Coordinates of C-alpha atoms in Angstrom, one line a residue:
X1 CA 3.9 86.4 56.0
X2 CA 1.0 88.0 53.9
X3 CA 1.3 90.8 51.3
X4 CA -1.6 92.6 49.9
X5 CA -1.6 94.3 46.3
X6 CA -4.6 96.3 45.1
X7 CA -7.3 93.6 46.1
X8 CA -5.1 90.6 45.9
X9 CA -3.8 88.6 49.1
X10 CA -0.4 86.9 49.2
X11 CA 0.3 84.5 51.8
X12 CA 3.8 82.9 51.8
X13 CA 4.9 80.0 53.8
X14 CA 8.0 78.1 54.8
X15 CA 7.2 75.6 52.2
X16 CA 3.8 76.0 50.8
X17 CA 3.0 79.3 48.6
X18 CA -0.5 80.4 49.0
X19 CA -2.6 82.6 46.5
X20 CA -5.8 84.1 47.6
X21 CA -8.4 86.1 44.6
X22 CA -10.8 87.5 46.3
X23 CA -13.2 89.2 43.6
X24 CA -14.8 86.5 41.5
X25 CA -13.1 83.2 42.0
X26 CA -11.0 81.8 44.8
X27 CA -7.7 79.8 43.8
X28 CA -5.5 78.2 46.2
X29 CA -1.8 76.9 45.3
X30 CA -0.2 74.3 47.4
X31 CA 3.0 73.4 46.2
X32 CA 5.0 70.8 48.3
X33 CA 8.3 69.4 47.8
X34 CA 8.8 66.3 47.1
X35 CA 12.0 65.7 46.3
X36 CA 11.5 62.0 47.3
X37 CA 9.0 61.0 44.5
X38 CA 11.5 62.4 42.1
X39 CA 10.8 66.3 41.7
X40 CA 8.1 68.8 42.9
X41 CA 4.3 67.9 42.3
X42 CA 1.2 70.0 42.8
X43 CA -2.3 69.8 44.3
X44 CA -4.2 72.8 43.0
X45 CA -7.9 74.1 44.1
X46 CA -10.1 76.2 42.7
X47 CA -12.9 77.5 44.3
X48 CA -16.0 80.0 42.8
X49 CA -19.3 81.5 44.4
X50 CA -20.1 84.3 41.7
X51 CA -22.1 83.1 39.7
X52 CA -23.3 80.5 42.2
X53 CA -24.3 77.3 39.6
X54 CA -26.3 74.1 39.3
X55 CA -24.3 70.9 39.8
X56 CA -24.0 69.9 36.3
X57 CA -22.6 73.3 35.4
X58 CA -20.5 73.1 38.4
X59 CA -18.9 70.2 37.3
X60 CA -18.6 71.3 33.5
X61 CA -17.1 74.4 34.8
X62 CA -14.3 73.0 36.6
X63 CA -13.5 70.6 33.5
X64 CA -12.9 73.5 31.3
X65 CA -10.2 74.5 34.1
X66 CA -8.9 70.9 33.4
X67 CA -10.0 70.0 37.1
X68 CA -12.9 68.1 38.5
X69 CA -15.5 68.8 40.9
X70 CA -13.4 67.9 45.1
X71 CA -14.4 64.7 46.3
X72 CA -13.4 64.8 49.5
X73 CA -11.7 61.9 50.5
X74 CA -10.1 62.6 54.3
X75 CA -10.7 65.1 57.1
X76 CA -7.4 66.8 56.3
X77 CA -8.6 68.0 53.1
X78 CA -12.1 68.9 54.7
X79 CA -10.0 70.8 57.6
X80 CA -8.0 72.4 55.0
X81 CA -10.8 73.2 52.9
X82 CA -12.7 75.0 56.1
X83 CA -9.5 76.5 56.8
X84 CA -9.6 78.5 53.6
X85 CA -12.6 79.0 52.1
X86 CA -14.4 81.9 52.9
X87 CA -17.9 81.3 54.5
X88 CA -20.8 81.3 51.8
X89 CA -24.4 81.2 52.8
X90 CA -25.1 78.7 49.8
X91 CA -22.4 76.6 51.0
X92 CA -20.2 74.5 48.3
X93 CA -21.1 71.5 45.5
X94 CA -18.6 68.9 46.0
X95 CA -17.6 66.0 43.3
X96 CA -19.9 63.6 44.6
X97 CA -23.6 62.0 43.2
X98 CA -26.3 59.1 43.8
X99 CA -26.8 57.3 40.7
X100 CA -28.8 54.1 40.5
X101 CA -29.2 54.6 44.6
X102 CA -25.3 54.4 44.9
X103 CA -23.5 57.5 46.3
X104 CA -20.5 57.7 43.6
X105 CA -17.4 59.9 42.9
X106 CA -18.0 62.2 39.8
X107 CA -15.6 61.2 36.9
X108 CA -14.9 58.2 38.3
X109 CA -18.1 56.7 39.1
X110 CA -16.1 54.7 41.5
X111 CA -18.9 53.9 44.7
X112 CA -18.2 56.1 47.7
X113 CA -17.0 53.7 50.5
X114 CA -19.2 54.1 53.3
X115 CA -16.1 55.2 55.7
X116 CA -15.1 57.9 53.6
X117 CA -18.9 59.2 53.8
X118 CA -18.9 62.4 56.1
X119 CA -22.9 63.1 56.1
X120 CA -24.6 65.4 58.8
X121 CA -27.0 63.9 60.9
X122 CA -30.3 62.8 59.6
X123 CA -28.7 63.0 56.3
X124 CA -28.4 61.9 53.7
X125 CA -32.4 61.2 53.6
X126 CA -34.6 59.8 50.9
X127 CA -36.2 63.0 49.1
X128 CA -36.9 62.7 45.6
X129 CA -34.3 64.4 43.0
X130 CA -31.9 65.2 46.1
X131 CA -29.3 63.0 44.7
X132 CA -26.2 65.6 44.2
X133 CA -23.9 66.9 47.6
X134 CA -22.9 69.7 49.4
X135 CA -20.5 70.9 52.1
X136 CA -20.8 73.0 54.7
X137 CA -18.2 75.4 55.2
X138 CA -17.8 77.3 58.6
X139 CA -21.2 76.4 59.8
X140 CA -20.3 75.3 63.7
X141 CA -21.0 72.1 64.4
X142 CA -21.6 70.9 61.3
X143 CA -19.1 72.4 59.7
X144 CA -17.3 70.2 57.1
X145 CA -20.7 67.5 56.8
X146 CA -22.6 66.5 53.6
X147 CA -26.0 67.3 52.8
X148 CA -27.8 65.8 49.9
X149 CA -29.6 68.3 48.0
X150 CA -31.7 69.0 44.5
X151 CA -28.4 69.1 41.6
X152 CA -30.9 72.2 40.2
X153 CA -30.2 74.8 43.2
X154 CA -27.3 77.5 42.8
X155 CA -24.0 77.0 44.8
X156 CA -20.4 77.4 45.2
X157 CA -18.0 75.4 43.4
X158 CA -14.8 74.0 44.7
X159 CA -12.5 72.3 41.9
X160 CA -9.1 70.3 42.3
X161 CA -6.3 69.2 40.1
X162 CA -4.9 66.0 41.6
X163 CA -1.2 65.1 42.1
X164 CA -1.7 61.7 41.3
X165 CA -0.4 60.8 37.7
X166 CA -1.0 57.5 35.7
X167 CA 2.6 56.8 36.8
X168 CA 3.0 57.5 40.1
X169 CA 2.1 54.3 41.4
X170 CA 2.7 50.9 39.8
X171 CA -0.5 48.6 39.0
X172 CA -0.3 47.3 42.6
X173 CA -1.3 50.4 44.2
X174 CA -3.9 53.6 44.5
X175 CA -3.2 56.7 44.4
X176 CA -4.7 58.0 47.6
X177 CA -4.7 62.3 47.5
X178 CA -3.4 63.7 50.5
X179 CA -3.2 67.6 51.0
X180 CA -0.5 68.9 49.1
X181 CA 1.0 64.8 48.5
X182 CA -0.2 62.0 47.7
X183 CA 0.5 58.0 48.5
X184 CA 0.5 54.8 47.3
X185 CA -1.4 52.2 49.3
X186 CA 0.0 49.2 48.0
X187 CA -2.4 46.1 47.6
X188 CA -1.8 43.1 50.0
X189 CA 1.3 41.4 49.0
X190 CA 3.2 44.4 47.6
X191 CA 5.2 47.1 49.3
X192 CA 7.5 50.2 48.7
X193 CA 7.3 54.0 47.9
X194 CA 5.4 53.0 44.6
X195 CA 4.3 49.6 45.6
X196 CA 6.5 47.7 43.3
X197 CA 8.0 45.3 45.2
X198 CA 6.5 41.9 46.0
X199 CA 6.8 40.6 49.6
X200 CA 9.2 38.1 50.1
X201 CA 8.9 34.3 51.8
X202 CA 11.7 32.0 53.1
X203 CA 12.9 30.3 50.1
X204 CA 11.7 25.9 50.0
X205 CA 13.9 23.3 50.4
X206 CA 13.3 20.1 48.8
X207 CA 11.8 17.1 51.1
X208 CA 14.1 14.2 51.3
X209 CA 13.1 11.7 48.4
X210 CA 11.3 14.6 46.6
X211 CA 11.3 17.3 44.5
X212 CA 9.7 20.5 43.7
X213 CA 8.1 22.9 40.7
X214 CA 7.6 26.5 41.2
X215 CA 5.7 28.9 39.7
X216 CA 6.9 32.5 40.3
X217 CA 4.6 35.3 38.7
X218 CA 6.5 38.4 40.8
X219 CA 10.0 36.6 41.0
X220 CA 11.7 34.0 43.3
X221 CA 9.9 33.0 46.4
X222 CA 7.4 36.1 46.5
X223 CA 3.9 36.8 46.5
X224 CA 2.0 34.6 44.5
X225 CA 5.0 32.1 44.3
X226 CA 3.4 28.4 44.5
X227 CA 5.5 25.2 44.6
X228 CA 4.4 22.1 43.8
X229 CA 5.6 19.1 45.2
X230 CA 6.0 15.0 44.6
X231 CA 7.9 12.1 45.5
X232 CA 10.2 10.1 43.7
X233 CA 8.7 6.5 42.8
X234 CA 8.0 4.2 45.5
X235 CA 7.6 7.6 47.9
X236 CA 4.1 8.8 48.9
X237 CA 3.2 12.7 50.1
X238 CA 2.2 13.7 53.5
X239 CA 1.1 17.1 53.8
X240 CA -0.3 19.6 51.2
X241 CA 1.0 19.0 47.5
X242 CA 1.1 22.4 46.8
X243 CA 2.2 25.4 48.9
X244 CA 1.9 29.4 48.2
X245 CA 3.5 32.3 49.2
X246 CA 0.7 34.4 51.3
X247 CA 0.8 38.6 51.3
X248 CA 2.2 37.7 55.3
X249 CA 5.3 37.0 53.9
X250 CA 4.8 33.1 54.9
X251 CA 4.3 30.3 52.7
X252 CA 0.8 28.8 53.8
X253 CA 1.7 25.2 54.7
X254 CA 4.9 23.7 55.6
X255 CA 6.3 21.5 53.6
X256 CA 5.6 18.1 52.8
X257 CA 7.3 14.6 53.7
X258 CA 8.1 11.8 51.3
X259 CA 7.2 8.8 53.5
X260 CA 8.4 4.9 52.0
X261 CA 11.5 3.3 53.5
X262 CA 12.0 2.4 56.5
X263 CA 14.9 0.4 58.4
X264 CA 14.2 -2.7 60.6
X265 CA 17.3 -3.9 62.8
X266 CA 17.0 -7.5 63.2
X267 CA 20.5 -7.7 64.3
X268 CA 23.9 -6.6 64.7
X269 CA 24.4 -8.0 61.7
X270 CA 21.1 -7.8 59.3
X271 CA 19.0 -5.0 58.4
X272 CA 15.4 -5.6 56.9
X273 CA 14.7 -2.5 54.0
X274 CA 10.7 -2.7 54.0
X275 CA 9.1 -0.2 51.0
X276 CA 5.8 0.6 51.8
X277 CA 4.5 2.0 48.6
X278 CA 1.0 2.9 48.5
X279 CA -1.6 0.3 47.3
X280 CA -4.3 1.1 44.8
X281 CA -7.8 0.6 46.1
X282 CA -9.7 -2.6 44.2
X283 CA -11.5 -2.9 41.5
X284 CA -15.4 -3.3 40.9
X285 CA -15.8 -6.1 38.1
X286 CA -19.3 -5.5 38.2
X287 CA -18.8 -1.7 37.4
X288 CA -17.1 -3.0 34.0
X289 CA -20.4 -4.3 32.8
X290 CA -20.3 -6.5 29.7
X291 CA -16.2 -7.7 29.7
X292 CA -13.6 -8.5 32.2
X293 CA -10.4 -7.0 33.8
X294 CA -7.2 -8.9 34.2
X295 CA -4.5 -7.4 36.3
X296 CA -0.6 -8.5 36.6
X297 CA 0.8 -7.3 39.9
X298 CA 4.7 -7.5 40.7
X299 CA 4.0 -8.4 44.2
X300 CA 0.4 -8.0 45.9
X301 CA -2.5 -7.1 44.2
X302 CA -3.1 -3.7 43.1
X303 CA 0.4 -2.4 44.7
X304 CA 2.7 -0.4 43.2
X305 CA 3.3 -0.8 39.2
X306 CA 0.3 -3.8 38.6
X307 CA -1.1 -3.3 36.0
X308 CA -5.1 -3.9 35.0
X309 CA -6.5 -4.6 31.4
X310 CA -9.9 -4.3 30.8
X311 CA -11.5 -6.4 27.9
X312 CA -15.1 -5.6 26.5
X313 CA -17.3 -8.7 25.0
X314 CA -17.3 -8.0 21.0
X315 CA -20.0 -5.9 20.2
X316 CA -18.7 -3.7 23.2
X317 CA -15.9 -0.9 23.9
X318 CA -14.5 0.6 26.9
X319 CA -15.3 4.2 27.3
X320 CA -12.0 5.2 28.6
X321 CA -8.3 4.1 28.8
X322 CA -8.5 -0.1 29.3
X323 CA -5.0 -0.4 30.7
X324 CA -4.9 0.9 34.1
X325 CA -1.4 1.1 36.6
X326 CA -1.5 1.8 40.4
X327 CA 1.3 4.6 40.8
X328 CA 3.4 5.5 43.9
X329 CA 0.7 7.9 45.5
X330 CA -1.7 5.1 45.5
X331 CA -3.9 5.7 42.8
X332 CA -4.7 4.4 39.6
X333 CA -3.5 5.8 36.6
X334 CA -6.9 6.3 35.2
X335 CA -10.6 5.9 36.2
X336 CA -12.2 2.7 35.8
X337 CA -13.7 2.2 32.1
X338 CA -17.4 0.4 31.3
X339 CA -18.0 -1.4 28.8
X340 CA -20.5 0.2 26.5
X341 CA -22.0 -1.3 23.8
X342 CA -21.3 -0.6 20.2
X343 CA -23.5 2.0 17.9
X344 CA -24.2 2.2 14.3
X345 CA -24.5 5.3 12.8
X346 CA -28.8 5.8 12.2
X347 CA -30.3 5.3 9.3
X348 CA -32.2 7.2 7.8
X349 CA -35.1 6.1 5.6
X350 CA -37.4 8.4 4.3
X351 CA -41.0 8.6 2.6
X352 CA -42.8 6.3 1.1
X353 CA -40.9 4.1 3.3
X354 CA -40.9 2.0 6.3
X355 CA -38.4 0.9 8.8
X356 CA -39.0 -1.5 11.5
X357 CA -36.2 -2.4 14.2
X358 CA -35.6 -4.8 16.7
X359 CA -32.7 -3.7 19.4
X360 CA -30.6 -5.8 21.8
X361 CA -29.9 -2.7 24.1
X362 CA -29.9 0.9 22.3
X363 CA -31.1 2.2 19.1
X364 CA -29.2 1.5 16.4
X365 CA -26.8 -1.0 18.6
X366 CA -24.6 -3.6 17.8
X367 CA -27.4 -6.7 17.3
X368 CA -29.8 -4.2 16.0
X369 CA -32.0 -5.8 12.9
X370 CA -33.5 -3.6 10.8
X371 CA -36.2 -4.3 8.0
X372 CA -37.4 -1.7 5.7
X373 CA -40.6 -1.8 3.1
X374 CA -42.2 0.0 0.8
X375 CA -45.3 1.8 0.2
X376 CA -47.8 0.4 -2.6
X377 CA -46.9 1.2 -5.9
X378 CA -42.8 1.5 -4.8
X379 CA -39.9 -0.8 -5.1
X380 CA -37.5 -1.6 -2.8
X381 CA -34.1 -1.4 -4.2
X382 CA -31.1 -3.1 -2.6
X383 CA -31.4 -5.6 0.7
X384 CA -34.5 -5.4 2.9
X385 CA -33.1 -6.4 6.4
X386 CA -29.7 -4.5 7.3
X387 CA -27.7 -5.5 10.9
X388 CA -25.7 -3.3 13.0
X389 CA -22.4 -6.0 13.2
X390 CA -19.8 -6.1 16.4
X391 CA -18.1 -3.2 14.1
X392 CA -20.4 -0.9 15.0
X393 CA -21.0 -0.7 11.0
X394 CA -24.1 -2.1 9.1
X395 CA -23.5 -5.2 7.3
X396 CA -25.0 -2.9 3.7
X397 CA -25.9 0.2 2.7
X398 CA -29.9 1.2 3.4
X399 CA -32.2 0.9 0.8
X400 CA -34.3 3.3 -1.1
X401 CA -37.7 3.0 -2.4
X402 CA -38.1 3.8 -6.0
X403 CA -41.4 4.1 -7.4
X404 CA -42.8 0.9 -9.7
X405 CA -41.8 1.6 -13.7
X406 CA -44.6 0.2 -16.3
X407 CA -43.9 -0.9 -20.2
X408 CA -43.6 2.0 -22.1
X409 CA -46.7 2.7 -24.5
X410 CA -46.3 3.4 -28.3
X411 CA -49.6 4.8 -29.8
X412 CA -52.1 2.3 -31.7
X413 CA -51.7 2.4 -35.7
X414 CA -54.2 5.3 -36.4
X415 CA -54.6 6.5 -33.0
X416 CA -53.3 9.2 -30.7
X417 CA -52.5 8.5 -26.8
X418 CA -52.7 11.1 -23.7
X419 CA -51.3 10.3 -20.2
X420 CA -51.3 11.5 -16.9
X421 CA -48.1 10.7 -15.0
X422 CA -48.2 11.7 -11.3
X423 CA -45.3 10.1 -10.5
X424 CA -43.4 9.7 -13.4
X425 CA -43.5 8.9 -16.8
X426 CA -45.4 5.2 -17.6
X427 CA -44.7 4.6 -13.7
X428 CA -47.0 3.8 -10.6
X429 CA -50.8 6.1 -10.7
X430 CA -50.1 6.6 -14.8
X431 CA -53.6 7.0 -16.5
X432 CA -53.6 6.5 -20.4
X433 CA -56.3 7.7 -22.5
X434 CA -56.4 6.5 -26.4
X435 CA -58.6 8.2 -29.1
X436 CA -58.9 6.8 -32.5
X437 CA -58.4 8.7 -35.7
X438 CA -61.4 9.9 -37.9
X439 CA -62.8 7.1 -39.4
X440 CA -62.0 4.5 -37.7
X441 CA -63.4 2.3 -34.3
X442 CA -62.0 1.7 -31.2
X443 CA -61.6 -1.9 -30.3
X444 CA -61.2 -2.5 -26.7
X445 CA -60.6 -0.2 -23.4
X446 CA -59.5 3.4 -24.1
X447 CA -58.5 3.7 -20.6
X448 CA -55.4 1.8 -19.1
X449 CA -53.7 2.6 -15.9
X450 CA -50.4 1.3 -14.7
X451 CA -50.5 -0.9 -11.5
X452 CA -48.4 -1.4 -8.1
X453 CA -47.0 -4.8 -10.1
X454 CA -45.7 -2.8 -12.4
X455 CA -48.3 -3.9 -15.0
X456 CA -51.3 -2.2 -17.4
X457 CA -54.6 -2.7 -16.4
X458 CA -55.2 -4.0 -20.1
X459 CA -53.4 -4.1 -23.5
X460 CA -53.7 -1.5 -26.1
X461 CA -56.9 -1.2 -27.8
X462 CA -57.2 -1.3 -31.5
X463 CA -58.4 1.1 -34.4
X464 CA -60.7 -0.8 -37.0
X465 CA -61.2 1.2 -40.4
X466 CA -64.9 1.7 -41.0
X467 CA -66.3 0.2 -44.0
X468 CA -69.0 0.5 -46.2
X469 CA -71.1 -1.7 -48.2
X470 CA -69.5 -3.4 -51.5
X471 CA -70.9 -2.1 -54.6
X472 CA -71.6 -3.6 -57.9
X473 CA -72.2 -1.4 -61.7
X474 CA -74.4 -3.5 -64.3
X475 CA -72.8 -3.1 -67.6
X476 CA -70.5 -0.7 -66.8
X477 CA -67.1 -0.5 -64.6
X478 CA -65.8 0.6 -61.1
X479 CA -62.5 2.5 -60.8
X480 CA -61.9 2.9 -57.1
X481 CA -58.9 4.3 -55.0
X482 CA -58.8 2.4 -51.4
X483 CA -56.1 3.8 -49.0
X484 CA -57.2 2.2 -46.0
X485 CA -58.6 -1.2 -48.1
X486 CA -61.8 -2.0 -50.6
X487 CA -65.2 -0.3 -49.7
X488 CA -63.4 1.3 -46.5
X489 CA -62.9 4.6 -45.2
X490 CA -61.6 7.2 -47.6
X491 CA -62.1 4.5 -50.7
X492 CA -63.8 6.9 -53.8
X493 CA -64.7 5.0 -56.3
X494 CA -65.4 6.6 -60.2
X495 CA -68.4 4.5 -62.6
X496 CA -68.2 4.2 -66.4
X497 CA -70.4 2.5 -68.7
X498 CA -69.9 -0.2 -71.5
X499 CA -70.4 1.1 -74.8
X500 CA -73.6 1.7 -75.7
X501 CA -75.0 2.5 -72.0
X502 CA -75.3 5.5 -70.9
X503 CA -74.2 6.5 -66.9
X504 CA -77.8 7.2 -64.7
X505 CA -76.5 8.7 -61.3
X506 CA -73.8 10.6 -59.7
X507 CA -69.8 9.5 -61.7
X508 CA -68.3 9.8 -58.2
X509 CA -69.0 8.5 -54.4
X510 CA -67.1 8.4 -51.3
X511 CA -67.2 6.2 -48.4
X512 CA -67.8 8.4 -45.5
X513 CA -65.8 8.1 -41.7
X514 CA -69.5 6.9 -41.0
X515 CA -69.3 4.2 -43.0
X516 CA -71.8 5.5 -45.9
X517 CA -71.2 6.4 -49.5
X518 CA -71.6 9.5 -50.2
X519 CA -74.1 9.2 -53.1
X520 CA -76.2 6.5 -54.5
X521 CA -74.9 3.8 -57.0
X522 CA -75.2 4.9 -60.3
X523 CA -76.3 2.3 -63.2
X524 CA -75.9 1.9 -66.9
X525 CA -78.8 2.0 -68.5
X526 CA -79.1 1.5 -72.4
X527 CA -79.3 4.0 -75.0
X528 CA -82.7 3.4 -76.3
X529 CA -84.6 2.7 -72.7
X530 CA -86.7 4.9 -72.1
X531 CA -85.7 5.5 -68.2
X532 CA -82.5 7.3 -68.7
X533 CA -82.5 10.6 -67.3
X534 CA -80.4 13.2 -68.7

């Protein structure tokens, strides 16, 4: 039934209402009941061709109606889409783009699966910057095909609200639009209206002298379920240990036996109970290396419960468990250990050292020797050979190389010293220089050095007062002050006369850090000789 008002369209349906604008914008309303999914849900489109846009605007445009660009995804919605829109010579951007040479849904960016893709023929081709899509509406044979064109060219836009919520399906399920519905294709394994429900496999019994343990993520004997299964001791498997619960609805093996015991008639009135448990497979000795194994079986060797111990030589240890016992499946409780030898932790022994080793096997082993010098002019402090012991610990701590101390030097009497200590103070490479004071010589070497013993290249030298000649005053007297002793360095000595002589000369003279008096000697001459100078 269709009603027209001014320049709007009505048309009215059993079930579907219908509304048609004709002037600017075309919007279509398809409301469908669905009464079954729990109350009515809607699948609205929205179509445009004034003003035609670029794709980008396209899509923009329909997000400000809270919609996205259609993507298309069945020939009923391109049969219903042909159905209603009107015919426009630009034809229609759809939501669908190549990005990174993959043809993607926009909003999404979920890839286009190549079954949904509804391209006309020849398309879509190669050209560059054609990467966005368009339909063709009422356009014969081709009517309802892609064609990849440039996203700058002006079209029609078509826009759709989908019915598919975040909760319409559970997370074992997608949405898939329909016209006017939607549905939830559920993922293998699952099934339902909202895909929900996990499919369900005959529930396990247990195998006779056996047992089972189940896992069950989506609840008791369903999709995903896995049991596994073992035998009580003396009991070996036969089948697959572990079983699962397949999407089918069957479990993916049947299951297992428990094979052991079994009954020999010998007569009416005996029976013979024979267990057959498994037996381990042997040993290698030689794969133990340096050491030995010792086993204790109940019955056979290497049945059922015997036991191994494996025993390293000292100096070596197993690298694993060293008590192995064959269980009821056959097999031993762990893998076979070797018999590694021992390591010390490695030294370290740094400048102006050296270390020089001698090793059984490895590095740093048990029977490695170590020995460890100096460098010249250094001294080795604690031990000087160190051994890596059946521990796998040195027998000492490593030593350290300290450098070689000499006496320490105390200045000469009237003297000053300077050194140059390159490694220390009065140690190895220490060059001492001593300078007398003023006035006095230096007896011996000025220069000492201290040597890789641990000794001075010579002793201390000496500082010898300079002296100067002894002098004598004729009739008269000598008054002298000696600080460093008579006629020496720093003596002055004062002259007077006896009476009746009179002084010829200087009073005062000084012994010089030369070793010369600083004037001549004076005399006493007498009162009445005619030499006296005044």
């Amino acid at each position: 039934m269709v009603f027209f008002h001014g320049r709007c369209a009505y048309l009215i349906a059993c079930k579907h209402i219908l509304y048609v604008k004709f002037s600017f914008s075309l919007t279509i309303y398809l409301i469908t009941d669905l009464s079954n999914n729990g109350g009515v849900q809607a699948w609205t489109y929205t179509s445009s061709t004034r003003p035609s846009r670029k794709w980008i605007e396209a899509s923009q445009w329909c997000q400000k109606n809270s919609a996205r660009l259609v993507p298309i995804q069945s020939q009923e919605e391109t049969d219903f889409l042909n159905n209603l829109l009107p015919y426009n010579p630009k034809y229609y951007w759809i939501g669908i783009r190549r990005e990174d040479g993959v043809w993607t849904w926009d909003g999404t960016g979920k890839k286009v699966p190549e079954e949904d893709q509804n391209w006309s023929p020849m398309e879509p081709d190669n050209i560059t910057s054609q990467d966005c899509v368009e339909i063709y509406i009422k356009r014969g044979e081709s009517t309802g095909k892609w064609n990849n064109e440039n996203c700058e060219k002006r079209k029609g836009t078509i826009c759709y609200k989908a019915s598919c919520l975040q909760d319409s399906c559970s997370a074992h399920a997608d949405c898939v639009e329909k016209v006017g519905n939607y549905t939830c294709q559920c993922h293998p394994g699952f099934q339902g209206p909202r895909c929900e429900e996990a499919i369900a496999c005959k529930p396990l019994l247990d195998p006779g002298q056996g047992f089972q343990h189940c896992f069950h993520p989506h609840g008791p004997n369903r999709f995903n379920s896995s049991c596994n299964f073992h035998c009580k001791l003396g009991f070996h498997l036969e089948g697959a240990p572990r079983l699962l619960c397949q999407a089918s609805g069957h479990w993916n093996n049947p299951v297992p036996l428990c094979r052991g015991i079994s009954v020999i008639v010998l007569s009416s009135t005996y029976l013979l109970l024979s267990i057959s448990a498994q037996e381990c497979p042997g040993l290698n000795q030689t794969h133990i290396g340096a050491g030995s194994i010792s086993c204790s079986p109940p019955a056979v060797p290497y049945c059922y419960n015997s036991t191994c111990e494996v025993r390293c030589d000292e100096g070596y240890q197993a690298n694993g468990p060293n008590q192995l016992r064959c269980d009821d499946t056959g097999r031993w409780s762990a893998s076979l250990p070797t018999c590694r030898i021992k390591k010390c932790p490695p030294i370290l022994f740094p400048f102006p050292g050296n270390m020089t080793c001698v090793d059984t096997l490895e590095p740093f082993s048990f029977g490695s020797c170590c020995n460890f010098t100096c460098q010249e002019g250094y001294a080795l402090m604690r031990e000087t050979t160190m051994s890596c012991l059946a521990s796998g610990k040195w027998n000492g701590s490593a030593p350290t190389c300290a450098v070689v101390q000499c006496s320490k030097l105390e200045a000469p009497h009237n003297a000053s010293i300077q050194c140059d200590n390159p490694l220390g103070e009065h140690s190895y490479g220490s060059t001492c220089i001593v300078q007398c004071d003023e006035g006095f010589d230096l007896i011996g070497t000025n220069r000492i050095e201290c040597s890789s013993q641990g000794q001075w290249s010579s002793g201390l030298p000496i500082c010898r007062v300079k002296k100067c000649n002894p002098i004598e005053l004729s009739r008269g007297f000598l008054s002298c002050s000696d600080p460093n002793g008579p006629f020496t360095f720093g003596s002055v000595c004062t002259a007077t006369c006896e009476k009746g002589f009179l002084l010829n000369g200087t009073v005062s003279t000084e012994c010089s850090s030369l070793g010369l008096w600083s004037a001549d000697i004076p005399q006493c001459l007498g009162k009445e000789s005619k030499n006296v100078v005044f």
